[in-house]
Amino acid sequence: MANIDLAYEAGRSIKRIHPKLKERIAASTTSPRRRQELEEILDARLDEHWGQFFRLLYQLYGGHYDFFFYLENIVLTAVDAWLARPEALKELDRRRENDPGWYLSERMVGGSLYVDLFSGDLVRLRERIPYFKDLGLTYLHLMPLFASRAGNSDGGYAISDYRSVDPKLGTMEDLRALATDLREVGISLVIDFVFNHTSDDHEWALRAQEGAREFQDYYHIYPDRTVPDRYEQNLREIFPTVRRGNFTWHEGMQGWVWTTFNSFQWDLKYSNPEVFRAMAAEMLFLANTGVEGLRLDAVAFIWKQMGTNCENLYEAHLLIQAYNTLCRIAAPGLVFKSEAIVHPDEVVRYISPEECQLSYNPTLMALLWEALATRETKLLKQSLGHRHDLSAGTAWMNYLRCHDDIGWSFDNGDAWAVGINPDGHRDFLNRFYTGRFEGSFACGVPFQHNEDTGDMRVSGTMASLAGLEQALLHKDKVLTEMAMRRIRMVYGVLASVGGIPLIFLGEEWGMLNDYSYEADPEKMDDSRWVHRPKMDWKLLDELKKPKSPRRRIFRELQELFMARKELPALCGSQMRLLTCDNPHTLAYLRWHDANLLVVLANFSERTQTVDLRQLRTEGMAHFMKDVLSEREVSTRDSLELGAYELLWLAED
Ligand code: GLC
Ligand code: GLC
């Protein structure tokens, strides 16, 4: 970076832009009082955030010959979006600015779903709001619901227009109405910001295909293999069974297009500041529909640099921070959630109040499955022991399953530290979860098996992977009981370990794998569809049957979420592992202010003994009570934990 005085230049730039901002405000209202009010709000936000925004943008694009032009256009784009922001959302902004850590609350419980599979469309989704409330949700993520390409659209992740809802699902108005209704009952709506790529039939891509150079510059397109081949030397393949390599030949343009995922998902070229601006406009448009969070899709891949693996690059972080700062100016109520399914060291680098306030916790997800398979918690503890803490003002989103596959992205060093050979272990886990390991309780399906590297990931619903499918198939009472307990225990950890528990809807009923995708030409090549079943509303009838396993899962999840909301110790994410010598159990302490909660969990189907005397040395009372079952335990003794037993112990 050239040696310039950034603070000084930032000040000069905003002075030059400021008259235009005032013009925009003046044009937006006839009331002089309102105008003054808006100017004051904007000036206060710029005072706070401009320096940072300028620094980020300068780092990204300062070398561009037309830097000031883009800087000005980006700010004007943001201010226009802010002025267009509905009053109710400006009110929400005020509330969030006064309570920036709202998502750290123990009251937070998340869910995610595909609109078409869950309810058919947005109007019928609105009718399900009482259901979400009943379940205890306060956060609802809808999978991509925008206009997407015909045929295979990667479940909506190939977007052709960020400003119109897929007509099969409804309209923009329906989305706004849903956001409003949800907000009224205390549920924050979250949608994806799919900003790494567009569909090949997005207008920008179509213009590129027509030969418009300006739009070809939105994507990475190369006339021959020279540059792609040089990049390829360091790139991973994300969907190797779809296509080898990361580039797709386009006959019409006579060029190779960068396509990290499917061939119809074209990676955007963020080194072009016009792409940054254009996507900022889409992002703020989405913010103004009333969503309170954006899930930043595929964050790891957004910046490319020759000679690197083009994942998790420094500039990717600058870029997200720049978007975050724009939101502080134009939609401060909004939070970002990171989807970085990468090595744990890299996952955390996206998480901060200045970047993504929330993040999937893929490491915990994978290690919970690992511990269930092995019935041992050593790797889980090893990882939790030094990877759980996050910076203040941020939170994990803890999940077991989502719409994607499971990858064993734990750290090799963590594995070696507890005597596990990481690659051999990944191989074991793949076999365990895809029915190639004798005695396994799981029914899963391989995903993206790479013949060359042997890499593989796993698909399957929570319940099928946790043993319910097999148990019900064999009509085996003992296996069913074990599956039920396993499920309850692991959600008990999810809901208490620190962060927001997040379910993929259908889990609350233990929905099983749906193998019908195998017969659908648009889906058969993508086994993730096995864990995206259509919601079976008949399951609700199970609530009337006292002995139904489905009823039990639903009630137990509901109970865990309700109990969580009443436990201030679960606010935030401070967690410390407690040493208990038993290799099959997990024990930790959660606290917030003066509130404490001790969680004990048995990851095996055998009774385990744990020594509770450590709790005494921690200053805990003689008697503690499980808030879920009222069971009382003494901290002077050792304690027996039954098969998959879970205790949330509070002082009496
Ligand atoms: C994200 C989504 C995944 C999709 C990919 C490409 O990782 O979660 O479903 O295939 O991005 O958009
Ligand atoms: C890879 C990517 C992740 C994506 C997933 C889809 O794991 O890192 O972003 O969701 O593939 O399968």
PDB file of N, CA and C and ligand atoms in Angstrom, residues 236 238-239 261 295 297-298 300-301 311 339-342 403-405 447-448 457 528, ligand 2:
ATOM      1  N   ARG A 236      -8.617 -26.559  -4.449  1.00  0.00           N
ATOM      2  CA  ARG A 236      -9.369 -27.760  -4.081  1.00  0.00           C
ATOM      3  C   ARG A 236     -10.494 -27.934  -5.081  1.00  0.00           C
ATOM      4  N   ILE A 238     -14.495 -28.630  -4.987  1.00  0.00           N
ATOM      5  CA  ILE A 238     -15.592 -28.691  -4.015  1.00  0.00           C
ATOM      6  C   ILE A 238     -16.634 -29.733  -4.423  1.00  0.00           C
ATOM      7  N   PHE A 239     -16.960 -29.766  -5.701  1.00  0.00           N
ATOM      8  CA  PHE A 239     -17.934 -30.749  -6.190  1.00  0.00           C
ATOM      9  C   PHE A 239     -17.281 -31.643  -7.265  1.00  0.00           C
ATOM     10  N   PHE A 261     -18.403 -24.019  -7.598  1.00  0.00           N
ATOM     11  CA  PHE A 261     -19.412 -25.031  -7.249  1.00  0.00           C
ATOM     12  C   PHE A 261     -19.921 -25.684  -8.542  1.00  0.00           C
ATOM     13  N   ARG A 295     -27.143 -14.620   5.985  1.00  0.00           N
ATOM     14  CA  ARG A 295     -26.180 -15.719   6.034  1.00  0.00           C
ATOM     15  C   ARG A 295     -25.254 -15.542   4.843  1.00  0.00           C
ATOM     16  N   ASP A 297     -23.022 -16.652   2.321  1.00  0.00           N
ATOM     17  CA  ASP A 297     -22.788 -17.974   1.744  1.00  0.00           C
ATOM     18  C   ASP A 297     -21.370 -18.087   1.193  1.00  0.00           C
ATOM     19  N   ALA A 298     -20.734 -19.216   1.452  1.00  0.00           N
ATOM     20  CA  ALA A 298     -19.454 -19.558   0.808  1.00  0.00           C
ATOM     21  C   ALA A 298     -18.397 -18.462   0.956  1.00  0.00           C
ATOM     22  N   ALA A 300     -15.568 -18.320   2.171  1.00  0.00           N
ATOM     23  CA  ALA A 300     -14.149 -18.657   2.021  1.00  0.00           C
ATOM     24  C   ALA A 300     -13.615 -18.397   0.615  1.00  0.00           C
ATOM     25  N   PHE A 301     -14.528 -18.362  -0.361  1.00  0.00           N
ATOM     26  CA  PHE A 301     -14.083 -18.419  -1.761  1.00  0.00           C
ATOM     27  C   PHE A 301     -14.103 -17.083  -2.499  1.00  0.00           C
ATOM     28  N   GLU A 311      -8.706 -19.643  -0.962  1.00  0.00           N
ATOM     29  CA  GLU A 311      -9.686 -19.779   0.116  1.00  0.00           C
ATOM     30  C   GLU A 311      -9.197 -18.967   1.297  1.00  0.00           C
ATOM     31  N   GLU A 339     -20.805 -18.475   6.769  1.00  0.00           N
ATOM     32  CA  GLU A 339     -20.815 -19.887   6.405  1.00  0.00           C
ATOM     33  C   GLU A 339     -19.432 -20.237   5.878  1.00  0.00           C
ATOM     34  N   ALA A 340     -18.528 -20.532   6.792  1.00  0.00           N
ATOM     35  CA  ALA A 340     -17.182 -20.936   6.406  1.00  0.00           C
ATOM     36  C   ALA A 340     -17.012 -22.358   6.892  1.00  0.00           C
ATOM     37  N   ILE A 341     -17.128 -23.301   5.957  1.00  0.00           N
ATOM     38  CA  ILE A 341     -17.007 -24.698   6.353  1.00  0.00           C
ATOM     39  C   ILE A 341     -15.587 -25.117   5.992  1.00  0.00           C
ATOM     40  N   VAL A 342     -14.671 -24.652   6.809  1.00  0.00           N
ATOM     41  CA  VAL A 342     -13.251 -24.828   6.509  1.00  0.00           C
ATOM     42  C   VAL A 342     -12.518 -25.254   7.779  1.00  0.00           C
ATOM     43  N   HIS A 403     -28.682 -28.075   5.621  1.00  0.00           N
ATOM     44  CA  HIS A 403     -29.051 -28.587   4.298  1.00  0.00           C
ATOM     45  C   HIS A 403     -27.846 -29.175   3.566  1.00  0.00           C
ATOM     46  N   ASP A 404     -26.639 -28.946   4.104  1.00  0.00           N
ATOM     47  CA  ASP A 404     -25.433 -29.455   3.447  1.00  0.00           C
ATOM     48  C   ASP A 404     -24.940 -30.745   4.091  1.00  0.00           C
ATOM     49  N   ASP A 405     -23.859 -31.234   3.518  1.00  0.00           N
ATOM     50  CA  ASP A 405     -23.226 -32.471   3.969  1.00  0.00           C
ATOM     51  C   ASP A 405     -22.409 -32.255   5.249  1.00  0.00           C
ATOM     52  N   PHE A 447     -21.158 -38.364  -0.014  1.00  0.00           N
ATOM     53  CA  PHE A 447     -21.303 -37.146  -0.818  1.00  0.00           C
ATOM     54  C   PHE A 447     -19.941 -36.756  -1.376  1.00  0.00           C
ATOM     55  N   GLN A 448     -19.890 -36.521  -2.685  1.00  0.00           N
ATOM     56  CA  GLN A 448     -18.696 -36.006  -3.351  1.00  0.00           C
ATOM     57  C   GLN A 448     -17.447 -36.823  -3.047  1.00  0.00           C
ATOM     58  N   ARG A 457     -17.555 -36.786   1.925  1.00  0.00           N
ATOM     59  CA  ARG A 457     -18.375 -36.190   2.974  1.00  0.00           C
ATOM     60  C   ARG A 457     -19.636 -37.046   3.102  1.00  0.00           C
ATOM     61  N   ARG A 528     -27.115 -34.633  -1.198  1.00  0.00           N
ATOM     62  CA  ARG A 528     -27.633 -33.792  -0.106  1.00  0.00           C
ATOM     63  C   ARG A 528     -29.156 -33.776  -0.072  1.00  0.00           C
TER      64      ARG A 528
HETATM   65  C1  GLC B   2     -17.699 -27.196   0.933  1.00  0.00           C
HETATM   66  C2  GLC B   2     -17.648 -25.753   1.089  1.00  0.00           C
HETATM   67  C3  GLC B   2     -18.879 -25.238   1.733  1.00  0.00           C
HETATM   68  C4  GLC B   2     -20.114 -25.795   1.059  1.00  0.00           C
HETATM   69  C5  GLC B   2     -20.064 -27.249   0.920  1.00  0.00           C
HETATM   70  C6  GLC B   2     -21.211 -27.727   0.107  1.00  0.00           C
HETATM   71  O1  GLC B   2     -17.629 -27.807   2.167  1.00  0.00           O
HETATM   72  O2  GLC B   2     -16.527 -25.370   1.868  1.00  0.00           O
HETATM   73  O3  GLC B   2     -18.915 -23.859   1.660  1.00  0.00           O
HETATM   74  O4  GLC B   2     -21.236 -25.528   1.820  1.00  0.00           O
HETATM   75  O5  GLC B   2     -18.875 -27.596   0.298  1.00  0.00           O
HETATM   76  O6  GLC B   2     -21.164 -29.087   0.059  1.00  0.00           O
END
